[in-house]
mmCIF file of C-alpha atoms in Angstrom:
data_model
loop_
_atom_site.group_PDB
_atom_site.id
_atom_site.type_symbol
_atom_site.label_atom_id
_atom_site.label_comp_id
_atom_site.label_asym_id
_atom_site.label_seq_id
_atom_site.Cartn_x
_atom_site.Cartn_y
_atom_site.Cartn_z
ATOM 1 C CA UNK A 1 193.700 20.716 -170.092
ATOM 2 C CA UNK A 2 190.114 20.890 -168.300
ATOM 3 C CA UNK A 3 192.141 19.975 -165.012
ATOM 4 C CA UNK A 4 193.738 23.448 -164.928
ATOM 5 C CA UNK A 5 190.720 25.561 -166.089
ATOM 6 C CA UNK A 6 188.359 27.607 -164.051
ATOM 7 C CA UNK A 7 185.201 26.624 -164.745
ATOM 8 C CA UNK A 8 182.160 29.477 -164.472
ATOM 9 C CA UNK A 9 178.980 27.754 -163.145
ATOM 10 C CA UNK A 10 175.452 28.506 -165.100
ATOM 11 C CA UNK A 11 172.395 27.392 -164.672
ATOM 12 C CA UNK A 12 171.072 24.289 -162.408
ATOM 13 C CA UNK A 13 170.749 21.233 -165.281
ATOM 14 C CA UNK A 14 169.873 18.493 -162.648
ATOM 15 C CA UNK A 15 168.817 18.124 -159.046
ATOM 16 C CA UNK A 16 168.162 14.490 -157.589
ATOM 17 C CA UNK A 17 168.127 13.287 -153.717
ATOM 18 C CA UNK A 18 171.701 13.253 -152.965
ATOM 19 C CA UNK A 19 173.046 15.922 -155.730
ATOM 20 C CA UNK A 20 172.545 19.030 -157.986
ATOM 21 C CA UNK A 21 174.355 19.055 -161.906
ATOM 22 C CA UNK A 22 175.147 22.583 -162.501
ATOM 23 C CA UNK A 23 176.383 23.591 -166.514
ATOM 24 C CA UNK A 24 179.416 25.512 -166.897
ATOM 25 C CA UNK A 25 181.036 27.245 -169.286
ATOM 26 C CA UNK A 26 182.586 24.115 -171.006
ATOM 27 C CA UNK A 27 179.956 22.434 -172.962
ATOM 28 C CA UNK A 28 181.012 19.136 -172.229
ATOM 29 C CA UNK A 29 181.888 19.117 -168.499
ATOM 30 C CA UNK A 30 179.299 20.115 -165.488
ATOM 31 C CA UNK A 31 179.774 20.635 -161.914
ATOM 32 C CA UNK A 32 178.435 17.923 -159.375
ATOM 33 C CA UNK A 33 177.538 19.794 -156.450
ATOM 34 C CA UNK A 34 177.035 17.045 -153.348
ATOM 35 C CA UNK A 35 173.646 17.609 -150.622
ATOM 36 C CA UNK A 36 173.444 17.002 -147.143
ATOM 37 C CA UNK A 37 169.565 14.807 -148.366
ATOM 38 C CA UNK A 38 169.663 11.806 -146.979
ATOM 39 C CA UNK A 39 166.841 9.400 -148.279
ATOM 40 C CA UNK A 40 165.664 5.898 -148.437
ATOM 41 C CA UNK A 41 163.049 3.419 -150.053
ATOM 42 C CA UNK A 42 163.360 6.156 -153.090
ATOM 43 C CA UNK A 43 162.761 9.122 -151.090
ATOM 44 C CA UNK A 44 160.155 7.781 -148.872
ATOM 45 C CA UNK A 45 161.974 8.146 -146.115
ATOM 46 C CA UNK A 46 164.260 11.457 -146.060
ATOM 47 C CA UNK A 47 166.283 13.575 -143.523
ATOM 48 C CA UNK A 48 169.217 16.063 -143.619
ATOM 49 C CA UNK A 49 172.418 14.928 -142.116
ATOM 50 C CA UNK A 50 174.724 18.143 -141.626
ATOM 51 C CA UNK A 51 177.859 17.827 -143.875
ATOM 52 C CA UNK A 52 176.911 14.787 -145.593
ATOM 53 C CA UNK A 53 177.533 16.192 -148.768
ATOM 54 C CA UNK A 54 181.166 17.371 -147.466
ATOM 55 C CA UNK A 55 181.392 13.818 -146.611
ATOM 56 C CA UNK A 56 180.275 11.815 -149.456
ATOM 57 C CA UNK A 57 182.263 14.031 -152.031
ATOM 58 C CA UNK A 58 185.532 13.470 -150.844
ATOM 59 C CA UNK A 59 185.111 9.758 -150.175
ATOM 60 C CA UNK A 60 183.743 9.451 -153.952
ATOM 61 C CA UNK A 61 186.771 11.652 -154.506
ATOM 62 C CA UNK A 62 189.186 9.153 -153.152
ATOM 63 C CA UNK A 63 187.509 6.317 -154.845
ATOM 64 C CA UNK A 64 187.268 8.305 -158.321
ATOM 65 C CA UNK A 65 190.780 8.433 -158.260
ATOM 66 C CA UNK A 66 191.512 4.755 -157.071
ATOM 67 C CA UNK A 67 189.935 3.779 -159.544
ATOM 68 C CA UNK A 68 191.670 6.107 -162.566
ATOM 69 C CA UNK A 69 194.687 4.813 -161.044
ATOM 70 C CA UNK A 70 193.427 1.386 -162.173
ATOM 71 C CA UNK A 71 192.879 2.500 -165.592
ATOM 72 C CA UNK A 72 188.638 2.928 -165.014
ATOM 73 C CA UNK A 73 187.013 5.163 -166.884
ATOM 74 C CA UNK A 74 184.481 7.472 -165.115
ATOM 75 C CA UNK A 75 182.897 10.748 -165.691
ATOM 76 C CA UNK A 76 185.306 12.246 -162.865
ATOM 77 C CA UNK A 77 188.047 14.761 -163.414
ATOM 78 C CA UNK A 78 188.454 16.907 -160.446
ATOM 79 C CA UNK A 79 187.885 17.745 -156.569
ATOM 80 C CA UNK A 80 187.141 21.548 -156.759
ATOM 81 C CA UNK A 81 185.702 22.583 -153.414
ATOM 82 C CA UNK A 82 184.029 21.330 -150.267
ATOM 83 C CA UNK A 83 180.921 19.700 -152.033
ATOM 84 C CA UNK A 84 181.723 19.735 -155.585
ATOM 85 C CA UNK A 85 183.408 18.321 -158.373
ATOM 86 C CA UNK A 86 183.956 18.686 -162.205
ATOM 87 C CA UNK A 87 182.360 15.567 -164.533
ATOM 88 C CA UNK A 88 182.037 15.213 -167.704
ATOM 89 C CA UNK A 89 178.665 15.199 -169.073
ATOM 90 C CA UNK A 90 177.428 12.179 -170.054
ATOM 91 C CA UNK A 91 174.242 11.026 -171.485
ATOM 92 C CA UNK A 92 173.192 8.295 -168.890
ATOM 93 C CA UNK A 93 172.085 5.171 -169.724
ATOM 94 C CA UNK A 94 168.779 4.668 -167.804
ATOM 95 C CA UNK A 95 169.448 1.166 -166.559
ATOM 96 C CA UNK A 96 171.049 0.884 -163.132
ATOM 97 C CA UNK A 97 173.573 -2.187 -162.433
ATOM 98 C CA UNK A 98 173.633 -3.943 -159.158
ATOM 99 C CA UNK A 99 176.388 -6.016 -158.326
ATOM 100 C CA UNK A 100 175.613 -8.273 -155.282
ATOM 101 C CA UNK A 101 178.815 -10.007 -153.715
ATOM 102 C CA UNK A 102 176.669 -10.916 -150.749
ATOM 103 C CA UNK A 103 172.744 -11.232 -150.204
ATOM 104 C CA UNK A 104 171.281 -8.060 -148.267
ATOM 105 C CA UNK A 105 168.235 -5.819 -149.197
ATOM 106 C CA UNK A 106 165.870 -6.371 -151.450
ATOM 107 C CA UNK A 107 166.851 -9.487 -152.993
ATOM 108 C CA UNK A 108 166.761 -11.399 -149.905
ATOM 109 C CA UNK A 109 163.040 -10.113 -149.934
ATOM 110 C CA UNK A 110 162.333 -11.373 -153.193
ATOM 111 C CA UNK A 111 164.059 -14.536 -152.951
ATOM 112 C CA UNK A 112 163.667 -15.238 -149.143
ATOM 113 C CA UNK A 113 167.811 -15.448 -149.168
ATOM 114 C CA UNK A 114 169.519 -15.775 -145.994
ATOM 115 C CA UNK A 115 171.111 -12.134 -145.202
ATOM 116 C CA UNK A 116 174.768 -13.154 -145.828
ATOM 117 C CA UNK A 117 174.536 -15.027 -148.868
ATOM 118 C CA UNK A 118 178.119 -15.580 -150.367
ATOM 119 C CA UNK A 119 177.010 -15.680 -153.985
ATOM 120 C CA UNK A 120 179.221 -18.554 -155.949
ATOM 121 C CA UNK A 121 180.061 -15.476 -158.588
ATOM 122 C CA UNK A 122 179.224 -11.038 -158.229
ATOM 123 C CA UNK A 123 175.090 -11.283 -159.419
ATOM 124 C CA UNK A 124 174.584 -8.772 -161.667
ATOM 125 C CA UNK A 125 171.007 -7.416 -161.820
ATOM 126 C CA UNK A 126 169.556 -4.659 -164.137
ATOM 127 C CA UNK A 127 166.863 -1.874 -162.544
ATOM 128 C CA UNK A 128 165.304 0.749 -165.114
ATOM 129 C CA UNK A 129 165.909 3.762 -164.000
ATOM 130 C CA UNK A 130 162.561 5.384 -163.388
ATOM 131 C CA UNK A 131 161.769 7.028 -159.701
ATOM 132 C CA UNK A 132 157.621 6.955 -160.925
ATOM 133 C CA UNK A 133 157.756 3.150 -161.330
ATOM 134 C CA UNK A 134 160.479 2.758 -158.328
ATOM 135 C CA UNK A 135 163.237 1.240 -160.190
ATOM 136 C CA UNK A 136 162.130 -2.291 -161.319
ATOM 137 C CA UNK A 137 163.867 -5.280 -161.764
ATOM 138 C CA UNK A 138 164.487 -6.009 -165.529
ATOM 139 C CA UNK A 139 165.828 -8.497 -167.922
ATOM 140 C CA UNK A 140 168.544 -8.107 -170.486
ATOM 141 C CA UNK A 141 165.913 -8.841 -173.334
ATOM 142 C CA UNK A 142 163.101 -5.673 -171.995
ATOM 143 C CA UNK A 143 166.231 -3.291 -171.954
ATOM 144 C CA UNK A 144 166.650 -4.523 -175.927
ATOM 145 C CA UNK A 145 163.288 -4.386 -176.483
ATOM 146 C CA UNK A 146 162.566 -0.693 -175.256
ATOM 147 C CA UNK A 147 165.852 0.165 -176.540
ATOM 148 C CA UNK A 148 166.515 1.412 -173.255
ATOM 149 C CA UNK A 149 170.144 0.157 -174.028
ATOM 150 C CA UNK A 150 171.851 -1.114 -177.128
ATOM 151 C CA UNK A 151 172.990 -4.837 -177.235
ATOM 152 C CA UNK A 152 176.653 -3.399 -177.510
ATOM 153 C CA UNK A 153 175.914 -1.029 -174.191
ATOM 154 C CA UNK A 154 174.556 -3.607 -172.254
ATOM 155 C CA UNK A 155 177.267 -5.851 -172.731
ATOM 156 C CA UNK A 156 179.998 -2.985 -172.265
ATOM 157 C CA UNK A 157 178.421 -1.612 -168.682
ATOM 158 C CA UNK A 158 178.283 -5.455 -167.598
ATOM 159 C CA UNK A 159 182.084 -5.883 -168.490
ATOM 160 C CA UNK A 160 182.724 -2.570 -166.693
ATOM 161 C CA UNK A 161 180.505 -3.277 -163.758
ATOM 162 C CA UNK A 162 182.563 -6.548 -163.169
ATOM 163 C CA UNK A 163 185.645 -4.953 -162.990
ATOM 164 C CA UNK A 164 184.766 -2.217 -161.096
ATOM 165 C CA UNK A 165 183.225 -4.405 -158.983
ATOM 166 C CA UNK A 166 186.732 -6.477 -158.570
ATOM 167 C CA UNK A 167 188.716 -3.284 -157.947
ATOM 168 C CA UNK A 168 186.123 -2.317 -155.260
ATOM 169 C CA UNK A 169 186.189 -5.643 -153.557
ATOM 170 C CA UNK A 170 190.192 -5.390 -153.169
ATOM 171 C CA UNK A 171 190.235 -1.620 -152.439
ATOM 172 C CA UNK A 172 187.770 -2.416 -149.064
ATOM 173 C CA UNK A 173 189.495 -5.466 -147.974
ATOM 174 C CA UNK A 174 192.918 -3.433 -147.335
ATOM 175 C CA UNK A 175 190.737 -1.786 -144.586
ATOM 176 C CA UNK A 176 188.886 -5.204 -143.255
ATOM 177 C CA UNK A 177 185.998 -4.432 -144.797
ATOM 178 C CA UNK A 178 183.702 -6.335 -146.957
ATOM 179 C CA UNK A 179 181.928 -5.263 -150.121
ATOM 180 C CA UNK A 180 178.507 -6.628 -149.958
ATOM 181 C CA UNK A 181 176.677 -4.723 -152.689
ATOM 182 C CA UNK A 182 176.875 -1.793 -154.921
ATOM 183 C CA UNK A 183 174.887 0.043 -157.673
ATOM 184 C CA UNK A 184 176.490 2.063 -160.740
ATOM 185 C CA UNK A 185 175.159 3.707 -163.598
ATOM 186 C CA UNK A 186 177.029 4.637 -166.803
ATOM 187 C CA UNK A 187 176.535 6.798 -169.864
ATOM 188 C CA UNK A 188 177.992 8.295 -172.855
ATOM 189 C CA UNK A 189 180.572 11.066 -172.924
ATOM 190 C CA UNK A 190 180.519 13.512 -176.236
ATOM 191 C CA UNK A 191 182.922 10.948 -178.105
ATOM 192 C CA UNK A 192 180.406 8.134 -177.412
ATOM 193 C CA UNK A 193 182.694 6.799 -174.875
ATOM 194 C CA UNK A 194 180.697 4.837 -172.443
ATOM 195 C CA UNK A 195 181.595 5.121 -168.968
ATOM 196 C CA UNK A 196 180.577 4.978 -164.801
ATOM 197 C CA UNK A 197 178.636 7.976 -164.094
ATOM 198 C CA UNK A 198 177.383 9.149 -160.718
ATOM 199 C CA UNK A 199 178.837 8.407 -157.454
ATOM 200 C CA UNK A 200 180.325 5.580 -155.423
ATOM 201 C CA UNK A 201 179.930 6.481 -151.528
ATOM 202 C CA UNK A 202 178.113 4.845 -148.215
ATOM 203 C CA UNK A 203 175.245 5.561 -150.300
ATOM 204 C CA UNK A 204 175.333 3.711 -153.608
ATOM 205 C CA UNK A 205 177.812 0.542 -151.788
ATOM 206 C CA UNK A 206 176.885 -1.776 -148.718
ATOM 207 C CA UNK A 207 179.716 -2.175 -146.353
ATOM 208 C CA UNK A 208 180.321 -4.607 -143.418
ATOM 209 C CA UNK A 209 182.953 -4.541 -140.934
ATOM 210 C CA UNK A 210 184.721 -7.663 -139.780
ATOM 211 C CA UNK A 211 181.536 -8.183 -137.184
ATOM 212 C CA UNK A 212 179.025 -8.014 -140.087
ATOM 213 C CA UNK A 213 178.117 -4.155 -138.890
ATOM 214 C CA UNK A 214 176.749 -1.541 -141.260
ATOM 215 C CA UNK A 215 178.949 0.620 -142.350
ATOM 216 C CA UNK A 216 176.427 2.438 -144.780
ATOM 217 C CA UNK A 217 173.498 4.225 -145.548
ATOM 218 C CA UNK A 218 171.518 0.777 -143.940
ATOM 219 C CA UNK A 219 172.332 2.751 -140.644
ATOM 220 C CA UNK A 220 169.579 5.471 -141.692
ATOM 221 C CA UNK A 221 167.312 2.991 -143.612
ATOM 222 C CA UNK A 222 167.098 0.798 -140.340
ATOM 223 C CA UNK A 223 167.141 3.722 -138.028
ATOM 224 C CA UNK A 224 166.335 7.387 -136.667
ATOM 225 C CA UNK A 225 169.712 8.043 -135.358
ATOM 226 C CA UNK A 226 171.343 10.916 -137.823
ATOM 227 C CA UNK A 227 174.358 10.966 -135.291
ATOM 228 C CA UNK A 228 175.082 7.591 -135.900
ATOM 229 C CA UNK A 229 174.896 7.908 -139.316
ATOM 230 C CA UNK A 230 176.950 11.127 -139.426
ATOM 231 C CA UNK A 231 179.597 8.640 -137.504
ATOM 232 C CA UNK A 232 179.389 5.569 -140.069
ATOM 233 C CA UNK A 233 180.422 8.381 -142.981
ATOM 234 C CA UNK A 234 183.031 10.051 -141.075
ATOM 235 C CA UNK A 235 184.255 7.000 -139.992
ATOM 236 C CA UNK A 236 184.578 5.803 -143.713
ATOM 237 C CA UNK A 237 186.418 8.778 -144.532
ATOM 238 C CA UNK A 238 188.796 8.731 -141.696
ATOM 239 C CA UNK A 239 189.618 5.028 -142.545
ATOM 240 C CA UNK A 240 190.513 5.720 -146.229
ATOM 241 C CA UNK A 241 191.956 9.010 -146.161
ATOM 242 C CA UNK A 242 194.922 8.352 -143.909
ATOM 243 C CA UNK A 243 196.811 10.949 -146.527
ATOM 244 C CA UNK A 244 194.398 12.519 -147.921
ATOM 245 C CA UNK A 245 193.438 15.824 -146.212
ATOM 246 C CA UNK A 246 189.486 16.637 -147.187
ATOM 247 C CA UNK A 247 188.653 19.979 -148.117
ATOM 248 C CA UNK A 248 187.720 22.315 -145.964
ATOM 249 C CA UNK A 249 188.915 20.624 -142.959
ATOM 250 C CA UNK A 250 185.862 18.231 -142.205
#
């Protein structure tokens, strides 16, 4: 089993603003290796926060395996150090889902929403995937059309997205905290199994505390304060890690 093998670590595949892909010596599996970047309106805005990465990894960490438990499939299989993990490698599918729970962000720009929206259902939107052209807003039908996605794909990482999204919404309200938002992105494993890719942490989720506070990465997009930051991530960790002791002794 890939859970009890020592993986070597070749060359650097990947590097993006919060983490580096690294191949190993399994063909199929790569090691997520997690930065201490910090970033914001797609990199326009960047920062290093010390031990972010330490941070962000075992919270996804936690999550990953919440969400197993719940019978999710994701590209996770293993903790193996301070900032790293083992994923499989998928073939991503360059269309990012955002599940909105609550209006924040950029739709309440677009759509001159009241921050605090309770939507009547999740709102799913689609983004391609594409730093250059900052990530635009797409419909189901340009995804078809540029083949960006297949009709079967599309529906599959909107069923998955939804459930995630449900399972996210009751894992944060055992703490008192509210789900607002969150982005995912999916791909393909070797067997053409399609599932959620990437990370879920303070930087790809919006949380709100019981006094609508940002619990998040808004803290650094709405500020200069990398303390404060630091705090919002460790505080997130200390709240869902009450038996969980994180690697390295962060």
């Amino acid at each position: 089993m890939i859970e009890n093998m020592e993986l070597e670590k070749f060359n650097k595949l990947y590097e993006g603003k919060a983490k580096e892909l690294w191949e190993t010596s399994e063909l199929n599996y790569l090691i997520s290796y997690y930065k201490d970047d910090i970033t914001a309106g797609n990199g326009e805005k960047k920062d290093t926060m010390l031990r972010k990465g330490i941070l962000n990894q075992n919270i996804c960490t936690i999550i990953y395996e919440y969400l197993h438990e719940h019978k999710v499939p994701t590209h996770f299989i293993k903790s193996i150090g301070p900032r790293e993990q083992v994923v499989k490698k998928l073939k991503i599918i360059p269309v990012e889902v955002i599940i909105r729970n609550y209006a924040a962000g950029s739709i309440c720009r677009r759509y001159n929403l009241p921050k605090g929206h309770k939507f009547k259902t999740p709102l799913l939107e689609l983004f391609y995937k594409d730093d250059s052209l900052n990530d635009p807003l797409v419909v189901k039908d340009l995804v078809l059309e540029m083949e960006w996605a297949t009709a079967y794909e599309l529906q599959e990482i909107t069923r998955q997205a939804h459930i995630i999204n449900q399972r996210m919404v009751e894992f944060w309200k055992q703490y008192g905290i509210t789900l607002v938002d969150q982005k995912f992105e999916f791909g393909l494993d070797n067997d053409l199994n399609i599932m959620l890719g990437d990370e879920i942490t303070p930087d790809t989720q919006r949380l709100w505390n019981k006094d609508g506070e940002s619990l998040d990465k808004d803290v650094f997009r709405e500020g200069d304060d990398l303390d404060e930051v630091h705090s919002v991530y460790q505080y997130i960790y200390d709240l869902i890690s009450k038996e969980t002791e994180m690697t390295d002794g962060c």
